[in-house]
Short mmCIF file of N, CA, C and O in Angstrom, two decimals:
data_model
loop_
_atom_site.label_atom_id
_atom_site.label_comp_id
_atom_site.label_asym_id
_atom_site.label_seq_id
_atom_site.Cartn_x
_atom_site.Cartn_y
_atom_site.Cartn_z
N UNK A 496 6.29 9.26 -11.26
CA UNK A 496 5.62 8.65 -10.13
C UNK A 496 6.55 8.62 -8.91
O UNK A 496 5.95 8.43 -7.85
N UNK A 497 7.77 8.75 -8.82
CA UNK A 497 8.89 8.39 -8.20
C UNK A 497 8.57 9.73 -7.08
O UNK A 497 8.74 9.43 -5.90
N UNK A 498 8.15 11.08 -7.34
CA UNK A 498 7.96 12.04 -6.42
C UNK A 498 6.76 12.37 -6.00
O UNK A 498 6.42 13.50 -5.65
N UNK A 499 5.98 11.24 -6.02
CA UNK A 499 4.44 11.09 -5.61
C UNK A 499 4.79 10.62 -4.30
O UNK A 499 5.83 9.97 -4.17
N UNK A 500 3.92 10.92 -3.09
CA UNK A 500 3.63 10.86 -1.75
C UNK A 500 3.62 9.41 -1.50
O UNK A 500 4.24 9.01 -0.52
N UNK A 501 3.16 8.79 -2.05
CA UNK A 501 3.22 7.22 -2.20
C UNK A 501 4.21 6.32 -2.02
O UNK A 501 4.29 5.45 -1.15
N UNK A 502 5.19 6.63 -3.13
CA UNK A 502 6.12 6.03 -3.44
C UNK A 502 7.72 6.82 -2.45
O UNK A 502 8.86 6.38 -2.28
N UNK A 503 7.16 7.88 -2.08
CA UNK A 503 8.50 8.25 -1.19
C UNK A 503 7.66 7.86 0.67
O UNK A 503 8.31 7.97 1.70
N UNK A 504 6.87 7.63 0.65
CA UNK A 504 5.96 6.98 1.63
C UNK A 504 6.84 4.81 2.07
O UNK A 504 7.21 4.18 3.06
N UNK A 505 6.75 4.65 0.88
CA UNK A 505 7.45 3.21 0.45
C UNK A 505 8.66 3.28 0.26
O UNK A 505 9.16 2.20 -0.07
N UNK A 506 9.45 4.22 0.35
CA UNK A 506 10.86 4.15 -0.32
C UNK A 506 11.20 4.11 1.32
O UNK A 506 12.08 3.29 1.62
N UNK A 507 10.73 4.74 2.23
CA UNK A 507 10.85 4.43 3.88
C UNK A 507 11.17 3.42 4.74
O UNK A 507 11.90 3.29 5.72
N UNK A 508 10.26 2.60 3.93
CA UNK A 508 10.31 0.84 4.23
C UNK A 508 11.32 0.26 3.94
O UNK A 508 12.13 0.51 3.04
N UNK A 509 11.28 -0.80 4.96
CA UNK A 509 12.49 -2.21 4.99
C UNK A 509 11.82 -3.54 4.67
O UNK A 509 10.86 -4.10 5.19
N UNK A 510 12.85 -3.98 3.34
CA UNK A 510 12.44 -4.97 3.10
C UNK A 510 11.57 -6.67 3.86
O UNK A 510 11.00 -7.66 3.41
N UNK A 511 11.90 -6.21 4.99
CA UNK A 511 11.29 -7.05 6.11
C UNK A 511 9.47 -5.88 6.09
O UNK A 511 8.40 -6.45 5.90
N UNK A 512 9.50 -5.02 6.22
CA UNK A 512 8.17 -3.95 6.41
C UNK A 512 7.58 -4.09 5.11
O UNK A 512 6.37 -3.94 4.95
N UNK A 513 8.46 -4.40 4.08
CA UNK A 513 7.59 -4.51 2.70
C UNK A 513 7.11 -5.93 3.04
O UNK A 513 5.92 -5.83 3.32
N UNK A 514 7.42 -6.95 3.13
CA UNK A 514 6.89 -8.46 3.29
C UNK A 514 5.56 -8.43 4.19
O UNK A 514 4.55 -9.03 3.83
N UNK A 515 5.65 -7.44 5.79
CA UNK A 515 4.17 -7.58 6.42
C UNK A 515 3.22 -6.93 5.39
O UNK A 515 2.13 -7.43 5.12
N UNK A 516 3.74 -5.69 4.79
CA UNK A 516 2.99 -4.95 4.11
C UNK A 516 2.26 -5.72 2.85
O UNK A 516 1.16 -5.27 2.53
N UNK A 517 2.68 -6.63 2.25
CA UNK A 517 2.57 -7.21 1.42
C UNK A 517 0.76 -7.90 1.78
O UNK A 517 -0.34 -7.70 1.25
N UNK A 518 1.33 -8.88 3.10
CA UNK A 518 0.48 -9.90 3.49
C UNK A 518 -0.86 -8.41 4.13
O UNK A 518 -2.00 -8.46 3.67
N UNK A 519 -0.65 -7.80 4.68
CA UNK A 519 -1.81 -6.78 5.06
C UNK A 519 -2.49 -6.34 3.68
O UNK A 519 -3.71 -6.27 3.54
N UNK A 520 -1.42 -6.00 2.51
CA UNK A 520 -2.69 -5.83 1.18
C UNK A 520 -3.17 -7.11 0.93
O UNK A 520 -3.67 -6.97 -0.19
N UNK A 521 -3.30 -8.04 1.19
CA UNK A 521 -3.63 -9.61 0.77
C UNK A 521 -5.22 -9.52 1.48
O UNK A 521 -6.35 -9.77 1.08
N UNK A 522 -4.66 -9.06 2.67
CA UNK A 522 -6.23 -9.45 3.83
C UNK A 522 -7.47 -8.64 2.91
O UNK A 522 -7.67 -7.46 2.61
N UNK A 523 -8.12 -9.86 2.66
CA UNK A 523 -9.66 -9.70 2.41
C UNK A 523 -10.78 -8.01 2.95
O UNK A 523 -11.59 -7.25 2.42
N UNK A 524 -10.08 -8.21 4.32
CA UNK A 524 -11.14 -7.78 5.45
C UNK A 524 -10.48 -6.23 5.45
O UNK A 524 -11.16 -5.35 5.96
N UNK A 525 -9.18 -5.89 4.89
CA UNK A 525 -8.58 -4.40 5.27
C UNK A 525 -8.77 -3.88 3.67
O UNK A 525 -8.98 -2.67 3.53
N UNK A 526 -8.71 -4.74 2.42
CA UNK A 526 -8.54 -4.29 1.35
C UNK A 526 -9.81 -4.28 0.42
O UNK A 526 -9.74 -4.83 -0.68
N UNK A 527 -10.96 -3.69 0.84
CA UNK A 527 -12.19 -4.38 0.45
C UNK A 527 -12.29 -2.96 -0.34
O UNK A 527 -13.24 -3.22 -1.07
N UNK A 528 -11.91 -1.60 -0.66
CA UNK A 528 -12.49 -0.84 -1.59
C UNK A 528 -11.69 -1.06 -2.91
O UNK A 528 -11.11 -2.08 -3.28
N UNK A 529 -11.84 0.42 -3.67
CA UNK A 529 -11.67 0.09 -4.78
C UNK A 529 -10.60 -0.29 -5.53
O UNK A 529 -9.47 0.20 -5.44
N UNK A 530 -11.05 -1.52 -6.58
CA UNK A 530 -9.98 -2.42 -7.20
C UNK A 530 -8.70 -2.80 -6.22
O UNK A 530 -7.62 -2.26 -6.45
N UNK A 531 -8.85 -3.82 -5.04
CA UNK A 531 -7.95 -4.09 -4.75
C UNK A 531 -7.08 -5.17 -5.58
O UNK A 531 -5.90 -5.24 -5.25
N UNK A 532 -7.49 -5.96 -6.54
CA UNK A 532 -6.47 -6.08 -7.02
C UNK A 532 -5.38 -5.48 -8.13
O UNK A 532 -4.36 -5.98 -8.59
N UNK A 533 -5.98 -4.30 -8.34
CA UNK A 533 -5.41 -3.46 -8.83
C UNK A 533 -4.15 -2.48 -7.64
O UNK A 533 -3.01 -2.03 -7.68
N UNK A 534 -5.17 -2.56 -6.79
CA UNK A 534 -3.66 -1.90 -5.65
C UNK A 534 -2.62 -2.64 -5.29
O UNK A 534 -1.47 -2.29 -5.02
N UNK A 535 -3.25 -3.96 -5.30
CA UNK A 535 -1.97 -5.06 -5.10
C UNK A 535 -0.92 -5.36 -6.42
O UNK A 535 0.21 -5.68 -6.04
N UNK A 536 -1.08 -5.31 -7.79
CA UNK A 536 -0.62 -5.00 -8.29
C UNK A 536 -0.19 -4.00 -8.62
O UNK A 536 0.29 -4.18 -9.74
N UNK A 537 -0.02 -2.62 -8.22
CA UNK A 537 0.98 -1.85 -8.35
C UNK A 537 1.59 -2.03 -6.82
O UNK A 537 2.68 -1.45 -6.81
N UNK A 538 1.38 -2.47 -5.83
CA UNK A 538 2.04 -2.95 -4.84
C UNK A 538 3.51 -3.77 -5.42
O UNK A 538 4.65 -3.31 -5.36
N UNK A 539 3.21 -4.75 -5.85
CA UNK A 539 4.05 -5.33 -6.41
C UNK A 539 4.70 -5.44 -7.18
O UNK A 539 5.73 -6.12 -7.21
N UNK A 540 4.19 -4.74 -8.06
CA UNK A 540 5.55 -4.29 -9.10
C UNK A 540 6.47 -2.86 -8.46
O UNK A 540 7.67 -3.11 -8.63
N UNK A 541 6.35 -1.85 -7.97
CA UNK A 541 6.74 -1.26 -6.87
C UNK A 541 8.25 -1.98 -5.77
O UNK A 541 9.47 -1.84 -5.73
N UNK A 542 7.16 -2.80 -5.01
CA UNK A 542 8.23 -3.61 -4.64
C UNK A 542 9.30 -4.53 -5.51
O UNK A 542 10.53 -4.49 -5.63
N UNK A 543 8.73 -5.01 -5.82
CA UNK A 543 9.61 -6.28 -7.36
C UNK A 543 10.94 -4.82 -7.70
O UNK A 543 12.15 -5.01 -7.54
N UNK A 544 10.39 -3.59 -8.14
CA UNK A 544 11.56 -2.88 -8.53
C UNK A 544 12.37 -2.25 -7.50
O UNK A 544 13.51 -1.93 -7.85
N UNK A 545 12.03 -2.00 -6.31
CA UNK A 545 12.66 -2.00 -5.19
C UNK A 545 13.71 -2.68 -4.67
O UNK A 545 14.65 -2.04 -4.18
N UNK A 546 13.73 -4.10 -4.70
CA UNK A 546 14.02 -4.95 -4.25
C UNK A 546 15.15 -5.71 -5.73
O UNK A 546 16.24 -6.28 -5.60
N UNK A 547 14.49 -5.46 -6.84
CA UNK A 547 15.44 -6.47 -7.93
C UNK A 547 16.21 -4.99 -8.82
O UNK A 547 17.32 -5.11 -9.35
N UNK A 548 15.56 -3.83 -8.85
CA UNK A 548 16.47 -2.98 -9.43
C UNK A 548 17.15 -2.03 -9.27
O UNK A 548 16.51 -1.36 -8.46
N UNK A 549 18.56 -1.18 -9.67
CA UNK A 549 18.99 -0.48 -9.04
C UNK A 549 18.09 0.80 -9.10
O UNK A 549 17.19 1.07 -9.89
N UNK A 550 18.73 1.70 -7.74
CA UNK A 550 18.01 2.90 -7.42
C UNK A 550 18.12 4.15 -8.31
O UNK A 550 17.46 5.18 -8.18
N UNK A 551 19.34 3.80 -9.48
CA UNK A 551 18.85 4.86 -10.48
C UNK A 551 18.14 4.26 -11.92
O UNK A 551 18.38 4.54 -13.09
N UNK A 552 17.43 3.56 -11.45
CA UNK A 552 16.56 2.76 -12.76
C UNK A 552 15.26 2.83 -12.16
O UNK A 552 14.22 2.32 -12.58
N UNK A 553 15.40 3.43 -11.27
CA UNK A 553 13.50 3.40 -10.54
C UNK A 553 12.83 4.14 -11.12
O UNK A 553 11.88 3.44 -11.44
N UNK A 554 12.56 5.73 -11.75
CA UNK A 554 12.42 6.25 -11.98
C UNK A 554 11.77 5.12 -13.33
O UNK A 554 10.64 4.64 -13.40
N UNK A 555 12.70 4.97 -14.09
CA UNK A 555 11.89 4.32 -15.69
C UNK A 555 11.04 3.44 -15.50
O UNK A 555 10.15 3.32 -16.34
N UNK A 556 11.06 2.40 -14.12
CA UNK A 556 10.19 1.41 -14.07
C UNK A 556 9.17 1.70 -13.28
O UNK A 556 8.22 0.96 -13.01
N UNK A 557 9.47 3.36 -12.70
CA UNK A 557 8.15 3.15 -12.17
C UNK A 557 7.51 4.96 -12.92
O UNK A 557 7.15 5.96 -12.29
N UNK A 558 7.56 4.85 -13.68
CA UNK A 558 7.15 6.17 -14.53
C UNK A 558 5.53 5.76 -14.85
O UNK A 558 5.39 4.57 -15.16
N UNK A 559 4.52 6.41 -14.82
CA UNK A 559 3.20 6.16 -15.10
C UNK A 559 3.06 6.12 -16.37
O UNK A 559 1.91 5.81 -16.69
N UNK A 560 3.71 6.28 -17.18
CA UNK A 560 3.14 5.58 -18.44
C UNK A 560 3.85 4.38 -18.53
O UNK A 560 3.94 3.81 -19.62
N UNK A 561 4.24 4.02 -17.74
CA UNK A 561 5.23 2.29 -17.57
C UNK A 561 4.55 1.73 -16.77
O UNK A 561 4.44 0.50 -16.82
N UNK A 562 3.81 2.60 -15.66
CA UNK A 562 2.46 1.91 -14.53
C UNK A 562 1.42 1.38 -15.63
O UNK A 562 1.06 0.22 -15.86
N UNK A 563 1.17 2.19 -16.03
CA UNK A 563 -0.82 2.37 -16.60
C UNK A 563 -1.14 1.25 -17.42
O UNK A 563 -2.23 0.68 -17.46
N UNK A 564 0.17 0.90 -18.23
CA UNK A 564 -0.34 -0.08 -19.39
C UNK A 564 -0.07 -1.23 -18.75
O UNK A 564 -0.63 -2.17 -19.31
N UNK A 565 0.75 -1.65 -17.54
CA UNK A 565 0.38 -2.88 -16.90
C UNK A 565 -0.91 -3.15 -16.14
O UNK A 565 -1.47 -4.20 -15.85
N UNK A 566 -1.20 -1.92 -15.91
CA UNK A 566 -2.62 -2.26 -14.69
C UNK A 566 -3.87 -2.46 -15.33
O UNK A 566 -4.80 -3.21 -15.03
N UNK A 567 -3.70 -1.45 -16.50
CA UNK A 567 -4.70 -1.55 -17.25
C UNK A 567 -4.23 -1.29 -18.97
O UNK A 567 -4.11 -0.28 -19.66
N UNK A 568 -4.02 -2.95 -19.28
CA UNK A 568 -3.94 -3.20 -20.84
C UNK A 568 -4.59 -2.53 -21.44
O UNK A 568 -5.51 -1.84 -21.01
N UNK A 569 -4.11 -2.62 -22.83
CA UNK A 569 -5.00 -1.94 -23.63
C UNK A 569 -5.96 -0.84 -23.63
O UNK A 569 -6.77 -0.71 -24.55
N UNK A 570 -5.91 -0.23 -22.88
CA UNK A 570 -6.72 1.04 -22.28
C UNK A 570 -5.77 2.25 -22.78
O UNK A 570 -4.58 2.03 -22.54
N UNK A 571 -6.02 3.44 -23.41
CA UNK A 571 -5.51 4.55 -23.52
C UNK A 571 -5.26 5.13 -21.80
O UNK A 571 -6.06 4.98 -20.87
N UNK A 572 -4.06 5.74 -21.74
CA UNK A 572 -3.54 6.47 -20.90
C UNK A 572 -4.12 7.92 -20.24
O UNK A 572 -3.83 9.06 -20.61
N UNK A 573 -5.24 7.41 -18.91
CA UNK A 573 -5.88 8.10 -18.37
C UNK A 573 -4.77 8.29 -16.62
O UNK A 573 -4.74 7.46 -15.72
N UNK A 574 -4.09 9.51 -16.67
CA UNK A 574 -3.65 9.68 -15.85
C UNK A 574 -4.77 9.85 -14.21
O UNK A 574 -4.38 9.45 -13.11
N UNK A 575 -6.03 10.47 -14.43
CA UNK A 575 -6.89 10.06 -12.91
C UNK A 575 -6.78 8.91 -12.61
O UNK A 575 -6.54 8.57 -11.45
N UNK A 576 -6.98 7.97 -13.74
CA UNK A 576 -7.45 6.36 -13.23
C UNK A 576 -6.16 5.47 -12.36
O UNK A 576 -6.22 4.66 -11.43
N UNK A 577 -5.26 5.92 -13.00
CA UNK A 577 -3.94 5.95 -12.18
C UNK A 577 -3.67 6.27 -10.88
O UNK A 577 -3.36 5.38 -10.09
N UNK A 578 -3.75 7.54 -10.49
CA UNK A 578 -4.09 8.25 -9.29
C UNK A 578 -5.08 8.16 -8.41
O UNK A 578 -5.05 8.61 -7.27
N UNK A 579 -5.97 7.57 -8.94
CA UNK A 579 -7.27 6.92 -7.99
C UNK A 579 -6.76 5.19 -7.16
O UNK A 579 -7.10 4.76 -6.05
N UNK A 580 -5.89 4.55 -8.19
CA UNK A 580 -5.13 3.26 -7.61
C UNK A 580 -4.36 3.66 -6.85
O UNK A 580 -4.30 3.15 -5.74
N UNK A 581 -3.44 4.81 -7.25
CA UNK A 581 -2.21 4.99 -5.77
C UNK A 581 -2.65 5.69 -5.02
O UNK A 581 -1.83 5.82 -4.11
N UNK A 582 -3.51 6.25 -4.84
CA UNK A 582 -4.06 7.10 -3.78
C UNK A 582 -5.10 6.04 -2.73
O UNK A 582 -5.02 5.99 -1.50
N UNK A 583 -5.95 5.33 -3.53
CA UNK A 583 -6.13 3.64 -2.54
C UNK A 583 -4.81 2.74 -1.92
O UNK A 583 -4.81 2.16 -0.84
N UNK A 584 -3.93 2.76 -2.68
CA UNK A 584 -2.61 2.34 -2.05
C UNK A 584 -2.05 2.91 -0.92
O UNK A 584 -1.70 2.34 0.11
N UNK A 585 -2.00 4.24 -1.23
CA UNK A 585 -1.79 5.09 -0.24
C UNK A 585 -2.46 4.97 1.00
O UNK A 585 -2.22 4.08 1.82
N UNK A 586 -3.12 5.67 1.10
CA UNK A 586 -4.25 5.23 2.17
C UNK A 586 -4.18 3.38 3.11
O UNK A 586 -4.15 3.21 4.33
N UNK A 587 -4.18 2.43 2.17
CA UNK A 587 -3.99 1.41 3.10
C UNK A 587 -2.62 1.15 3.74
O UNK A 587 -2.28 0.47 4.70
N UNK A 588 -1.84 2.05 2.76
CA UNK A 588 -0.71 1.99 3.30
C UNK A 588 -0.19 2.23 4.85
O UNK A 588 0.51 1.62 5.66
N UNK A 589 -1.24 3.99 4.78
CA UNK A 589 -1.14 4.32 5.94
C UNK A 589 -1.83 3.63 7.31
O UNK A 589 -1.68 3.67 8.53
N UNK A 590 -2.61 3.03 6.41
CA UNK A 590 -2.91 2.16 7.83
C UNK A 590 -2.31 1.36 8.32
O UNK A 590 -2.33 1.41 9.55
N UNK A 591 -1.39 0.13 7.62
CA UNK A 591 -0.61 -0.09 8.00
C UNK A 591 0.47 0.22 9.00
O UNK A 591 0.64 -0.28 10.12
N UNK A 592 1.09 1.04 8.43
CA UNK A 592 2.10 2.38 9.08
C UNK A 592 1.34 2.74 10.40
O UNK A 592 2.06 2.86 11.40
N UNK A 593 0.09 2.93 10.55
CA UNK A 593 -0.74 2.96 12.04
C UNK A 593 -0.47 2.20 13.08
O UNK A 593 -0.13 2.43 14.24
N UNK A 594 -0.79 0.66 12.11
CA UNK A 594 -1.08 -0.59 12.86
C UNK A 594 0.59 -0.99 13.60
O UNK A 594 0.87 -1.13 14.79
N UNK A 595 1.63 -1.11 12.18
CA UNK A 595 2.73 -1.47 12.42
C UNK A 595 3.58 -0.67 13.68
O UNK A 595 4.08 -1.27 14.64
N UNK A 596 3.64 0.73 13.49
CA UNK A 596 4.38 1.25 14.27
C UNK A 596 3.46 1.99 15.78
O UNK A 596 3.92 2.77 16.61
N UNK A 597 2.84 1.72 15.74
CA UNK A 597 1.63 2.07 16.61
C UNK A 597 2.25 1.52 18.19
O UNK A 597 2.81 2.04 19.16
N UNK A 598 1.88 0.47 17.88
CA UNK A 598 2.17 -0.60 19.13
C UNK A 598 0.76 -0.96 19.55
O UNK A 598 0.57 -1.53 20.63
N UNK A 599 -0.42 -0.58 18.59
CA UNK A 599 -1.20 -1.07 18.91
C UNK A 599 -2.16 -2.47 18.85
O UNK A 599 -3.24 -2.73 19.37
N UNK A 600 -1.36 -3.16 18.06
CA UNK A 600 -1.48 -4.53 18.24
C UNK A 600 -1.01 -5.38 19.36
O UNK A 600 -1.49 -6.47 19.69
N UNK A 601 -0.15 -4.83 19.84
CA UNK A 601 0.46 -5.64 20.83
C UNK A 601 0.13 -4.71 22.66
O UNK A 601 0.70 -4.78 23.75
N UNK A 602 -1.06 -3.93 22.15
CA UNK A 602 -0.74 -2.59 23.71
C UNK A 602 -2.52 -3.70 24.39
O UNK A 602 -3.53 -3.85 23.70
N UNK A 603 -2.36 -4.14 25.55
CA UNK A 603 -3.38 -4.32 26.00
C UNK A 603 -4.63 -3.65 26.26
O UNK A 603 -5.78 -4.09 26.27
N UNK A 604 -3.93 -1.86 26.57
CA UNK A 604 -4.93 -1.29 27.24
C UNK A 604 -5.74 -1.06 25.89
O UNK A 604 -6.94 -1.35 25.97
N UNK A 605 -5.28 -0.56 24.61
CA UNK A 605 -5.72 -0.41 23.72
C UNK A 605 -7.08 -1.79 23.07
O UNK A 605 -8.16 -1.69 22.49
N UNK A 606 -6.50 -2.59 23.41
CA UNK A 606 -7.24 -3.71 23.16
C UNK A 606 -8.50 -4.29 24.18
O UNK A 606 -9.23 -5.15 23.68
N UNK A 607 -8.64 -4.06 24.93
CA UNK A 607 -9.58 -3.17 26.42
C UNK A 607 -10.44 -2.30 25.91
O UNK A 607 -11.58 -2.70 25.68
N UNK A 608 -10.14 -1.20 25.67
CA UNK A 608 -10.44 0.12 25.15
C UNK A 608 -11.43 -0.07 24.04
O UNK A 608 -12.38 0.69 23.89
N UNK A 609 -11.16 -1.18 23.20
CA UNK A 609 -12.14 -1.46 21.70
C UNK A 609 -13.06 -2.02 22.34
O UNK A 609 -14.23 -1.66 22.23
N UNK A 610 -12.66 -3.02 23.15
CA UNK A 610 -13.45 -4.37 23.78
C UNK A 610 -14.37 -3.11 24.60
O UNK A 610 -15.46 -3.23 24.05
N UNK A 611 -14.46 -2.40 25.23
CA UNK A 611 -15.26 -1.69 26.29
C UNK A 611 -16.04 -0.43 25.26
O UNK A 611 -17.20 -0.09 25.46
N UNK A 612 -15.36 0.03 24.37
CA UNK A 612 -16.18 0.84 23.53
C UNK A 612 -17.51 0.06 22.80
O UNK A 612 -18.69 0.39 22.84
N UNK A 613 -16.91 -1.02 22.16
CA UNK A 613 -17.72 -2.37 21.76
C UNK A 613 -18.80 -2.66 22.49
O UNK A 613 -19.90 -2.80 21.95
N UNK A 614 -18.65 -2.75 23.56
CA UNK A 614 -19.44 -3.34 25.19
C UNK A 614 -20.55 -2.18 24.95
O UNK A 614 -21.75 -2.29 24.66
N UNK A 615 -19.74 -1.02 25.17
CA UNK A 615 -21.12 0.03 25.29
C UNK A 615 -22.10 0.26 24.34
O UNK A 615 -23.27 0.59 24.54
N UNK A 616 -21.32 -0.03 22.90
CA UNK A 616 -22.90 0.39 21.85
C UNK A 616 -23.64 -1.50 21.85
O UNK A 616 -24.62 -2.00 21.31
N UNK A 617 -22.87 -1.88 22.47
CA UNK A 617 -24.05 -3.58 22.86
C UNK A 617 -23.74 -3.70 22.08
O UNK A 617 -24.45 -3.01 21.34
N UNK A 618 -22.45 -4.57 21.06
CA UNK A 618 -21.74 -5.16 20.39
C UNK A 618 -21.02 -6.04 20.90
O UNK A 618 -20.44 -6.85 20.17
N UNK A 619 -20.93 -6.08 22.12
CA UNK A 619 -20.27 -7.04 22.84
C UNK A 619 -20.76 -7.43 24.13
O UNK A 619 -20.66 -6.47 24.89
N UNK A 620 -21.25 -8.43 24.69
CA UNK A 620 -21.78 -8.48 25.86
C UNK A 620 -20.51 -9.03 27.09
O UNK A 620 -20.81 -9.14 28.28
#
């Protein structure tokens, strides 16, 4: 799992970028497809080994047959079902990565721009 797009996607991040990242998989309103609490848990164990183990022990703790049977007990080892969670991870990830480095949370005109797109389909008066 360690040379999956995902996880060298996250290996990028600073432990300060893993903490917003954290609270953005939390939000209700950004994490609404499939099995988010399944993405949040491999979120976190991810991080947890990031953060508590060394960088040549990553590899064993984060090997997919060391993923699969935490996310999903007792279940025989279906490598898609796996790849369907980090690839939802993925993806919100990148939004994140949008939002965070964007500057578009904090850019006015951008925030204008929604508000006036909004305005026009009469979503906003």
């Amino acid at each position: 799992m360690t040379e999956s797009k995902l996880l060298q996607l996250i290996f990028t991040l600073k432990e300060e970028e893993l903490n917003r990242l954290e609270l953005f998989l939390a939000s209700k309103f950004l994490n609404l497809e499939t099995q988010p609490k399944k993405t949040n848990q491999l979120f976190q164990h991810i991080k947890k080994t990031l953060l508590e183990k060394e960088k040549g022990d990553w590899d064993q703790y984060l090997s997919r047959e060391r993923v699969f049977p935490m996310l999903f007990p007792g279940e025989p080892f279906l490598s898609r079902k796996l790849e369907k969670i980090m690839s939802k991870l993925f993806q919100v990830i990148k939004s994140f990565v949008v939002l965070e480095f964007s500057g578009i949370r904090d850019n006015e005109i951008y925030q204008l721009l929604a508000v006036a797109i909004l305005s026009r389909a009469g979503l906003v008066s």
